[in-house]
């Protein structure tokens, strides 16, 4: 249910974001129908890195605040996945990721088709 692309109810998404099973929360986080900023905020703060990784790769992750939080995530895999997300458009977040200490983060960002020239200057 959490991965169903027809899942558009914010109430149902919010309940699934609170599910005890990290697999359910991960499925929801990667769901392209996930548009609720409140649910994205909950998932961006999830204790399980698998959930944050799933959210970081979601092409509907357009909230600047959520992208900012994930760009500063302690888990390098979260930052790596976010770096190649085509919804990552902010120069500020791209600049932060260009300077990331993890080479894999920079490598994935270099392959992002939306990487701006401002971010690499």
mmCIF file of N, CA and C in Angstrom:
data_model
loop_
_atom_site.group_PDB
_atom_site.id
_atom_site.type_symbol
_atom_site.label_atom_id
_atom_site.label_comp_id
_atom_site.label_asym_id
_atom_site.label_seq_id
_atom_site.Cartn_x
_atom_site.Cartn_y
_atom_site.Cartn_z
ATOM 1 N N UNK A 1 0.819 -1.188 0.000
ATOM 2 C CA UNK A 1 0.000 0.000 0.000
ATOM 3 C C UNK A 1 0.870 1.262 0.000
ATOM 4 N N UNK A 2 1.945 1.288 0.803
ATOM 5 C CA UNK A 2 2.773 2.487 0.928
ATOM 6 C C UNK A 2 3.463 2.842 -0.380
ATOM 7 N N UNK A 3 3.710 1.853 -1.230
ATOM 8 C CA UNK A 3 4.368 2.103 -2.499
ATOM 9 C C UNK A 3 3.415 2.333 -3.661
ATOM 10 N N UNK A 4 2.129 2.294 -3.405
ATOM 11 C CA UNK A 4 1.123 2.462 -4.445
ATOM 12 C C UNK A 4 1.162 3.881 -5.000
ATOM 13 N N UNK A 5 1.427 4.037 -6.313
ATOM 14 C CA UNK A 5 1.514 5.382 -6.891
ATOM 15 C C UNK A 5 0.198 6.145 -6.868
ATOM 16 N N UNK A 6 -0.901 5.470 -6.577
ATOM 17 C CA UNK A 6 -2.194 6.146 -6.487
ATOM 18 C C UNK A 6 -2.489 6.640 -5.075
ATOM 19 N N UNK A 7 -1.570 6.436 -4.159
ATOM 20 C CA UNK A 7 -1.766 6.837 -2.769
ATOM 21 C C UNK A 7 -1.596 8.348 -2.648
ATOM 22 N N UNK A 8 -2.698 9.063 -2.601
ATOM 23 C CA UNK A 8 -2.629 10.521 -2.576
ATOM 24 C C UNK A 8 -3.189 11.136 -1.302
ATOM 25 N N UNK A 9 -3.818 10.357 -0.459
ATOM 26 C CA UNK A 9 -4.412 10.885 0.763
ATOM 27 C C UNK A 9 -3.326 11.253 1.770
ATOM 28 N N UNK A 10 -3.292 12.534 2.163
ATOM 29 C CA UNK A 10 -2.324 12.981 3.162
ATOM 30 C C UNK A 10 -2.516 12.266 4.493
ATOM 31 N N UNK A 11 -3.765 11.979 4.845
ATOM 32 C CA UNK A 11 -4.053 11.316 6.122
ATOM 33 C C UNK A 11 -3.461 9.908 6.123
ATOM 34 N N UNK A 12 -3.654 9.184 5.033
ATOM 35 C CA UNK A 12 -3.118 7.820 4.937
ATOM 36 C C UNK A 12 -1.590 7.875 4.903
ATOM 37 N N UNK A 13 -1.039 8.823 4.143
ATOM 38 C CA UNK A 13 0.418 8.957 4.081
ATOM 39 C C UNK A 13 0.990 9.251 5.471
ATOM 40 N N UNK A 14 0.331 10.109 6.229
ATOM 41 C CA UNK A 14 0.810 10.447 7.571
ATOM 42 C C UNK A 14 0.790 9.225 8.483
ATOM 43 N N UNK A 15 -0.241 8.408 8.379
ATOM 44 C CA UNK A 15 -0.316 7.192 9.199
ATOM 45 C C UNK A 15 0.780 6.211 8.812
ATOM 46 N N UNK A 16 1.034 6.074 7.515
ATOM 47 C CA UNK A 16 2.084 5.164 7.060
ATOM 48 C C UNK A 16 3.471 5.679 7.463
ATOM 49 N N UNK A 17 3.644 6.987 7.514
ATOM 50 C CA UNK A 17 4.926 7.570 7.923
ATOM 51 C C UNK A 17 5.235 7.264 9.384
ATOM 52 N N UNK A 18 4.226 6.923 10.159
ATOM 53 C CA UNK A 18 4.393 6.587 11.564
ATOM 54 C C UNK A 18 4.451 5.079 11.814
ATOM 55 N N UNK A 19 4.372 4.282 10.742
ATOM 56 C CA UNK A 19 4.362 2.822 10.875
ATOM 57 C C UNK A 19 5.633 2.352 11.578
ATOM 58 N N UNK A 20 5.520 1.310 12.378
ATOM 59 C CA UNK A 20 6.668 0.773 13.100
ATOM 60 C C UNK A 20 7.662 0.079 12.178
ATOM 61 N N UNK A 21 7.204 -0.389 11.029
ATOM 62 C CA UNK A 21 8.057 -1.128 10.100
ATOM 63 C C UNK A 21 8.797 -0.152 9.183
ATOM 64 N N UNK A 22 10.132 -0.169 9.236
ATOM 65 C CA UNK A 22 10.942 0.730 8.403
ATOM 66 C C UNK A 22 10.734 0.448 6.919
ATOM 67 N N UNK A 23 10.417 -0.771 6.556
ATOM 68 C CA UNK A 23 10.150 -1.110 5.162
ATOM 69 C C UNK A 23 8.924 -0.388 4.624
ATOM 70 N N UNK A 24 7.908 -0.267 5.458
ATOM 71 C CA UNK A 24 6.692 0.467 5.069
ATOM 72 C C UNK A 24 7.036 1.937 4.883
ATOM 73 N N UNK A 25 7.774 2.496 5.839
ATOM 74 C CA UNK A 25 8.144 3.918 5.747
ATOM 75 C C UNK A 25 9.043 4.167 4.535
ATOM 76 N N UNK A 26 9.940 3.229 4.218
ATOM 77 C CA UNK A 26 10.812 3.363 3.048
ATOM 78 C C UNK A 26 10.007 3.334 1.751
ATOM 79 N N UNK A 27 9.039 2.430 1.682
ATOM 80 C CA UNK A 27 8.181 2.362 0.493
ATOM 81 C C UNK A 27 7.429 3.668 0.302
ATOM 82 N N UNK A 28 6.935 4.210 1.390
ATOM 83 C CA UNK A 28 6.240 5.498 1.315
ATOM 84 C C UNK A 28 7.195 6.601 0.881
ATOM 85 N N UNK A 29 8.392 6.618 1.450
ATOM 86 C CA UNK A 29 9.369 7.673 1.145
ATOM 87 C C UNK A 29 9.763 7.687 -0.325
ATOM 88 N N UNK A 30 9.776 6.532 -0.962
ATOM 89 C CA UNK A 30 10.159 6.466 -2.378
ATOM 90 C C UNK A 30 8.964 6.596 -3.318
ATOM 91 N N UNK A 31 7.771 6.682 -2.776
ATOM 92 C CA UNK A 31 6.555 6.753 -3.579
ATOM 93 C C UNK A 31 6.479 8.086 -4.319
ATOM 94 N N UNK A 32 6.370 8.061 -5.656
ATOM 95 C CA UNK A 32 6.307 9.315 -6.413
ATOM 96 C C UNK A 32 5.050 10.138 -6.145
ATOM 97 N N UNK A 33 4.055 9.555 -5.486
ATOM 98 C CA UNK A 33 2.847 10.302 -5.130
ATOM 99 C C UNK A 33 2.999 11.062 -3.819
ATOM 100 N N UNK A 34 4.149 10.940 -3.181
ATOM 101 C CA UNK A 34 4.376 11.600 -1.901
ATOM 102 C C UNK A 34 4.635 13.091 -2.137
ATOM 103 N N UNK A 35 3.627 13.892 -1.872
ATOM 104 C CA UNK A 35 3.760 15.335 -2.105
ATOM 105 C C UNK A 35 3.560 16.147 -0.831
ATOM 106 N N UNK A 36 3.088 15.527 0.227
ATOM 107 C CA UNK A 36 2.834 16.238 1.477
ATOM 108 C C UNK A 36 4.146 16.662 2.131
ATOM 109 N N UNK A 37 4.302 17.962 2.323
ATOM 110 C CA UNK A 37 5.526 18.455 2.960
ATOM 111 C C UNK A 37 5.634 17.959 4.398
ATOM 112 N N UNK A 38 4.515 17.880 5.089
ATOM 113 C CA UNK A 38 4.539 17.411 6.482
ATOM 114 C C UNK A 38 5.020 15.961 6.557
ATOM 115 N N UNK A 39 4.572 15.130 5.635
ATOM 116 C CA UNK A 39 4.997 13.725 5.621
ATOM 117 C C UNK A 39 6.461 13.637 5.225
ATOM 118 N N UNK A 40 6.880 14.425 4.239
ATOM 119 C CA UNK A 40 8.289 14.435 3.855
ATOM 120 C C UNK A 40 9.163 14.870 5.033
ATOM 121 N N UNK A 41 8.692 15.837 5.811
ATOM 122 C CA UNK A 41 9.455 16.293 6.976
ATOM 123 C C UNK A 41 9.615 15.159 7.984
ATOM 124 N N UNK A 42 8.543 14.447 8.240
ATOM 125 C CA UNK A 42 8.588 13.312 9.163
ATOM 126 C C UNK A 42 9.599 12.274 8.680
ATOM 127 N N UNK A 43 9.553 11.954 7.398
ATOM 128 C CA UNK A 43 10.444 10.929 6.841
ATOM 129 C C UNK A 43 11.895 11.404 6.786
ATOM 130 N N UNK A 44 12.116 12.693 6.564
ATOM 131 C CA UNK A 44 13.483 13.230 6.526
ATOM 132 C C UNK A 44 14.156 13.151 7.891
ATOM 133 N N UNK A 45 13.359 13.060 8.936
ATOM 134 C CA UNK A 45 13.884 12.984 10.298
ATOM 135 C C UNK A 45 13.847 11.566 10.851
ATOM 136 N N UNK A 46 13.510 10.601 10.017
ATOM 137 C CA UNK A 46 13.383 9.218 10.462
ATOM 138 C C UNK A 46 14.707 8.710 11.010
ATOM 139 N N UNK A 47 14.655 7.900 12.049
ATOM 140 C CA UNK A 47 15.853 7.335 12.667
ATOM 141 C C UNK A 47 16.537 6.316 11.762
ATOM 142 N N UNK A 48 15.777 5.702 10.864
ATOM 143 C CA UNK A 48 16.312 4.654 9.998
ATOM 144 C C UNK A 48 16.867 5.284 8.711
ATOM 145 N N UNK A 49 18.142 5.084 8.458
ATOM 146 C CA UNK A 49 18.790 5.660 7.270
ATOM 147 C C UNK A 49 18.155 5.140 5.987
ATOM 148 N N UNK A 50 17.655 3.920 5.989
ATOM 149 C CA UNK A 50 17.002 3.349 4.803
ATOM 150 C C UNK A 50 15.824 4.220 4.358
ATOM 151 N N UNK A 51 15.107 4.758 5.313
ATOM 152 C CA UNK A 51 13.956 5.621 5.019
ATOM 153 C C UNK A 51 14.436 6.941 4.421
ATOM 154 N N UNK A 52 15.473 7.516 4.999
ATOM 155 C CA UNK A 52 16.004 8.793 4.490
ATOM 156 C C UNK A 52 16.622 8.616 3.107
ATOM 157 N N UNK A 53 17.255 7.470 2.855
ATOM 158 C CA UNK A 53 17.801 7.174 1.528
ATOM 159 C C UNK A 53 16.661 7.102 0.508
ATOM 160 N N UNK A 54 15.596 6.414 0.861
ATOM 161 C CA UNK A 54 14.445 6.295 -0.044
ATOM 162 C C UNK A 54 13.845 7.670 -0.353
ATOM 163 N N UNK A 55 13.759 8.522 0.643
ATOM 164 C CA UNK A 55 13.237 9.877 0.425
ATOM 165 C C UNK A 55 14.191 10.694 -0.437
ATOM 166 N N UNK A 56 15.480 10.550 -0.207
ATOM 167 C CA UNK A 56 16.478 11.312 -0.957
ATOM 168 C C UNK A 56 16.449 10.996 -2.446
ATOM 169 N N UNK A 57 16.016 9.796 -2.825
ATOM 170 C CA UNK A 57 15.970 9.452 -4.248
ATOM 171 C C UNK A 57 14.612 9.727 -4.880
ATOM 172 N N UNK A 58 13.649 10.189 -4.105
ATOM 173 C CA UNK A 58 12.312 10.445 -4.625
ATOM 174 C C UNK A 58 12.333 11.676 -5.535
ATOM 175 N N UNK A 59 11.962 11.523 -6.811
ATOM 176 C CA UNK A 59 11.994 12.659 -7.733
ATOM 177 C C UNK A 59 10.992 13.751 -7.395
ATOM 178 N N UNK A 60 10.072 13.474 -6.492
ATOM 179 C CA UNK A 60 9.086 14.486 -6.074
ATOM 180 C C UNK A 60 9.544 15.243 -4.824
ATOM 181 N N UNK A 61 10.782 15.042 -4.427
ATOM 182 C CA UNK A 61 11.334 15.739 -3.261
ATOM 183 C C UNK A 61 11.699 17.159 -3.694
ATOM 184 N N UNK A 62 10.739 18.054 -3.592
ATOM 185 C CA UNK A 62 10.952 19.410 -4.080
ATOM 186 C C UNK A 62 11.055 20.439 -2.960
ATOM 187 N N UNK A 63 10.774 20.043 -1.738
ATOM 188 C CA UNK A 63 10.858 20.968 -0.618
ATOM 189 C C UNK A 63 12.307 21.349 -0.356
ATOM 190 N N UNK A 64 12.583 22.629 -0.403
ATOM 191 C CA UNK A 64 13.949 23.089 -0.152
ATOM 192 C C UNK A 64 14.408 22.732 1.257
ATOM 193 N N UNK A 65 13.509 22.834 2.220
ATOM 194 C CA UNK A 65 13.871 22.510 3.603
ATOM 195 C C UNK A 65 14.212 21.030 3.747
ATOM 196 N N UNK A 66 13.453 20.145 3.076
ATOM 197 C CA UNK A 66 13.739 18.709 3.148
ATOM 198 C C UNK A 66 15.058 18.400 2.446
ATOM 199 N N UNK A 67 15.287 19.017 1.299
ATOM 200 C CA UNK A 67 16.550 18.794 0.591
ATOM 201 C C UNK A 67 17.720 19.274 1.443
ATOM 202 N N UNK A 68 17.552 20.414 2.095
ATOM 203 C CA UNK A 68 18.616 20.964 2.944
ATOM 204 C C UNK A 68 18.939 20.007 4.085
ATOM 205 N N UNK A 69 17.904 19.477 4.717
ATOM 206 C CA UNK A 69 18.119 18.540 5.831
ATOM 207 C C UNK A 69 18.855 17.290 5.354
ATOM 208 N N UNK A 70 18.465 16.762 4.210
ATOM 209 C CA UNK A 70 19.106 15.557 3.690
ATOM 210 C C UNK A 70 20.522 15.837 3.199
ATOM 211 N N UNK A 71 20.775 17.042 2.694
ATOM 212 C CA UNK A 71 22.125 17.408 2.242
ATOM 213 C C UNK A 71 23.100 17.477 3.416
ATOM 214 N N UNK A 72 22.569 17.626 4.615
ATOM 215 C CA UNK A 72 23.404 17.692 5.818
ATOM 216 C C UNK A 72 23.330 16.413 6.646
ATOM 217 N N UNK A 73 22.709 15.378 6.094
ATOM 218 C CA UNK A 73 22.540 14.118 6.816
ATOM 219 C C UNK A 73 23.904 13.533 7.178
ATOM 220 N N UNK A 74 24.006 12.937 8.355
ATOM 221 C CA UNK A 74 25.259 12.332 8.794
ATOM 222 C C UNK A 74 25.616 11.093 7.981
ATOM 223 N N UNK A 75 24.629 10.458 7.393
ATOM 224 C CA UNK A 75 24.847 9.248 6.615
ATOM 225 C C UNK A 75 25.232 9.638 5.184
ATOM 226 N N UNK A 76 26.425 9.236 4.762
ATOM 227 C CA UNK A 76 26.930 9.597 3.436
ATOM 228 C C UNK A 76 26.066 9.025 2.315
ATOM 229 N N UNK A 77 25.469 7.859 2.519
ATOM 230 C CA UNK A 77 24.635 7.261 1.472
ATOM 231 C C UNK A 77 23.421 8.149 1.189
ATOM 232 N N UNK A 78 22.866 8.749 2.220
ATOM 233 C CA UNK A 78 21.734 9.671 2.030
ATOM 234 C C UNK A 78 22.175 10.836 1.142
ATOM 235 N N UNK A 79 23.333 11.402 1.432
ATOM 236 C CA UNK A 79 23.837 12.534 0.643
ATOM 237 C C UNK A 79 24.194 12.100 -0.778
ATOM 238 N N UNK A 80 24.725 10.892 -0.939
ATOM 239 C CA UNK A 80 25.055 10.376 -2.272
ATOM 240 C C UNK A 80 23.805 10.269 -3.140
ATOM 241 N N UNK A 81 22.774 9.665 -2.580
ATOM 242 C CA UNK A 81 21.532 9.472 -3.328
ATOM 243 C C UNK A 81 20.887 10.824 -3.643
ATOM 244 N N UNK A 82 20.892 11.725 -2.682
ATOM 245 C CA UNK A 82 20.342 13.062 -2.916
ATOM 246 C C UNK A 82 21.109 13.770 -4.031
ATOM 247 N N UNK A 83 22.408 13.578 -4.091
ATOM 248 C CA UNK A 83 23.249 14.251 -5.084
ATOM 249 C C UNK A 83 22.853 13.937 -6.520
ATOM 250 N N UNK A 84 22.337 12.747 -6.759
ATOM 251 C CA UNK A 84 21.960 12.402 -8.137
ATOM 252 C C UNK A 84 20.464 12.564 -8.393
ATOM 253 N N UNK A 85 19.726 13.088 -7.431
ATOM 254 C CA UNK A 85 18.292 13.298 -7.593
ATOM 255 C C UNK A 85 18.056 14.473 -8.545
ATOM 256 N N UNK A 86 17.312 14.268 -9.630
ATOM 257 C CA UNK A 86 17.088 15.347 -10.587
ATOM 258 C C UNK A 86 16.262 16.505 -10.038
ATOM 259 N N UNK A 87 15.616 16.326 -8.895
ATOM 260 C CA UNK A 87 14.847 17.436 -8.312
ATOM 261 C C UNK A 87 15.740 18.385 -7.513
ATOM 262 N N UNK A 88 17.000 18.041 -7.346
ATOM 263 C CA UNK A 88 17.937 18.890 -6.603
ATOM 264 C C UNK A 88 18.363 20.050 -7.498
ATOM 265 N N UNK A 89 17.791 21.219 -7.256
ATOM 266 C CA UNK A 89 18.054 22.345 -8.152
ATOM 267 C C UNK A 89 18.668 23.551 -7.459
ATOM 268 N N UNK A 90 18.644 23.599 -6.166
ATOM 269 C CA UNK A 90 19.154 24.780 -5.470
ATOM 270 C C UNK A 90 20.675 24.860 -5.532
ATOM 271 N N UNK A 91 21.174 26.010 -5.939
ATOM 272 C CA UNK A 91 22.625 26.225 -5.974
ATOM 273 C C UNK A 91 23.244 26.061 -4.593
ATOM 274 N N UNK A 92 22.525 26.500 -3.562
ATOM 275 C CA UNK A 92 23.056 26.436 -2.197
ATOM 276 C C UNK A 92 23.307 24.988 -1.791
ATOM 277 N N UNK A 93 22.325 24.110 -2.028
ATOM 278 C CA UNK A 93 22.486 22.694 -1.670
ATOM 279 C C UNK A 93 23.528 22.035 -2.562
ATOM 280 N N UNK A 94 23.528 22.376 -3.836
ATOM 281 C CA UNK A 94 24.527 21.812 -4.729
ATOM 282 C C UNK A 94 25.930 22.247 -4.306
ATOM 283 N N UNK A 95 26.081 23.504 -3.929
ATOM 284 C CA UNK A 95 27.395 23.991 -3.488
ATOM 285 C C UNK A 95 27.862 23.252 -2.248
ATOM 286 N N UNK A 96 26.954 22.990 -1.330
ATOM 287 C CA UNK A 96 27.315 22.249 -0.118
ATOM 288 C C UNK A 96 27.760 20.837 -0.478
ATOM 289 N N UNK A 97 27.064 20.196 -1.404
ATOM 290 C CA UNK A 97 27.395 18.833 -1.793
ATOM 291 C C UNK A 97 28.676 18.777 -2.616
ATOM 292 N N UNK A 98 28.968 19.822 -3.394
ATOM 293 C CA UNK A 98 30.224 19.884 -4.149
ATOM 294 C C UNK A 98 31.415 19.861 -3.191
ATOM 295 N N UNK A 99 31.212 20.411 -2.006
ATOM 296 C CA UNK A 99 32.285 20.494 -1.019
ATOM 297 C C UNK A 99 32.246 19.344 -0.005
ATOM 298 N N UNK A 100 31.380 18.376 -0.224
ATOM 299 C CA UNK A 100 31.247 17.255 0.706
ATOM 300 C C UNK A 100 32.572 16.504 0.810
ATOM 301 N N UNK A 101 32.895 16.053 2.011
ATOM 302 C CA UNK A 101 34.145 15.323 2.233
ATOM 303 C C UNK A 101 34.124 13.939 1.601
ATOM 304 N N UNK A 102 32.949 13.401 1.365
ATOM 305 C CA UNK A 102 32.822 12.067 0.775
ATOM 306 C C UNK A 102 32.917 12.177 -0.751
ATOM 307 N N UNK A 103 33.914 11.537 -1.333
ATOM 308 C CA UNK A 103 34.139 11.602 -2.781
ATOM 309 C C UNK A 103 32.964 11.031 -3.573
ATOM 310 N N UNK A 104 32.285 10.035 -3.021
ATOM 311 C CA UNK A 104 31.140 9.443 -3.720
ATOM 312 C C UNK A 104 30.008 10.455 -3.859
ATOM 313 N N UNK A 105 29.815 11.303 -2.856
ATOM 314 C CA UNK A 105 28.790 12.350 -2.930
ATOM 315 C C UNK A 105 29.100 13.273 -4.108
ATOM 316 N N UNK A 106 30.346 13.692 -4.206
ATOM 317 C CA UNK A 106 30.755 14.591 -5.292
ATOM 318 C C UNK A 106 30.639 13.897 -6.649
ATOM 319 N N UNK A 107 30.971 12.610 -6.685
ATOM 320 C CA UNK A 107 30.888 11.841 -7.931
ATOM 321 C C UNK A 107 29.441 11.773 -8.426
ATOM 322 N N UNK A 108 28.511 11.458 -7.526
ATOM 323 C CA UNK A 108 27.106 11.383 -7.919
ATOM 324 C C UNK A 108 26.584 12.752 -8.338
ATOM 325 N N UNK A 109 26.994 13.786 -7.639
ATOM 326 C CA UNK A 109 26.553 15.137 -7.989
ATOM 327 C C UNK A 109 27.058 15.520 -9.378
ATOM 328 N N UNK A 110 28.270 15.130 -9.708
ATOM 329 C CA UNK A 110 28.836 15.444 -11.024
ATOM 330 C C UNK A 110 28.000 14.841 -12.151
ATOM 331 N N UNK A 111 27.328 13.742 -11.892
ATOM 332 C CA UNK A 111 26.484 13.101 -12.896
ATOM 333 C C UNK A 111 25.057 13.610 -12.925
ATOM 334 N N UNK A 112 24.726 14.548 -12.039
ATOM 335 C CA UNK A 112 23.366 15.074 -11.982
ATOM 336 C C UNK A 112 23.129 16.014 -13.159
ATOM 337 N N UNK A 113 22.122 15.741 -14.002
ATOM 338 C CA UNK A 113 21.878 16.584 -15.165
ATOM 339 C C UNK A 113 21.459 18.011 -14.813
ATOM 340 N N UNK A 114 21.083 18.249 -13.574
ATOM 341 C CA UNK A 114 20.663 19.592 -13.162
ATOM 342 C C UNK A 114 21.756 20.350 -12.417
ATOM 343 N N UNK A 115 22.961 19.830 -12.410
ATOM 344 C CA UNK A 115 24.075 20.511 -11.744
ATOM 345 C C UNK A 115 24.302 21.853 -12.449
ATOM 346 N N UNK A 116 24.291 22.903 -11.672
ATOM 347 C CA UNK A 116 24.449 24.238 -12.256
ATOM 348 C C UNK A 116 25.915 24.664 -12.227
ATOM 349 N N UNK A 117 26.261 25.551 -13.116
ATOM 350 C CA UNK A 117 27.645 26.045 -13.152
ATOM 351 C C UNK A 117 27.959 26.871 -11.910
ATOM 352 N N UNK A 118 26.940 27.497 -11.306
ATOM 353 C CA UNK A 118 27.157 28.267 -10.068
ATOM 354 C C UNK A 118 27.640 27.370 -8.936
ATOM 355 N N UNK A 119 27.204 26.134 -8.917
ATOM 356 C CA UNK A 119 27.554 25.222 -7.819
ATOM 357 C C UNK A 119 29.019 24.811 -7.858
ATOM 358 N N UNK A 120 29.619 24.810 -9.028
ATOM 359 C CA UNK A 120 31.006 24.338 -9.137
ATOM 360 C C UNK A 120 32.022 25.467 -9.202
ATOM 361 N N UNK A 121 31.579 26.684 -9.075
ATOM 362 C CA UNK A 121 32.517 27.796 -9.117
ATOM 363 C C UNK A 121 33.118 28.069 -7.759
#
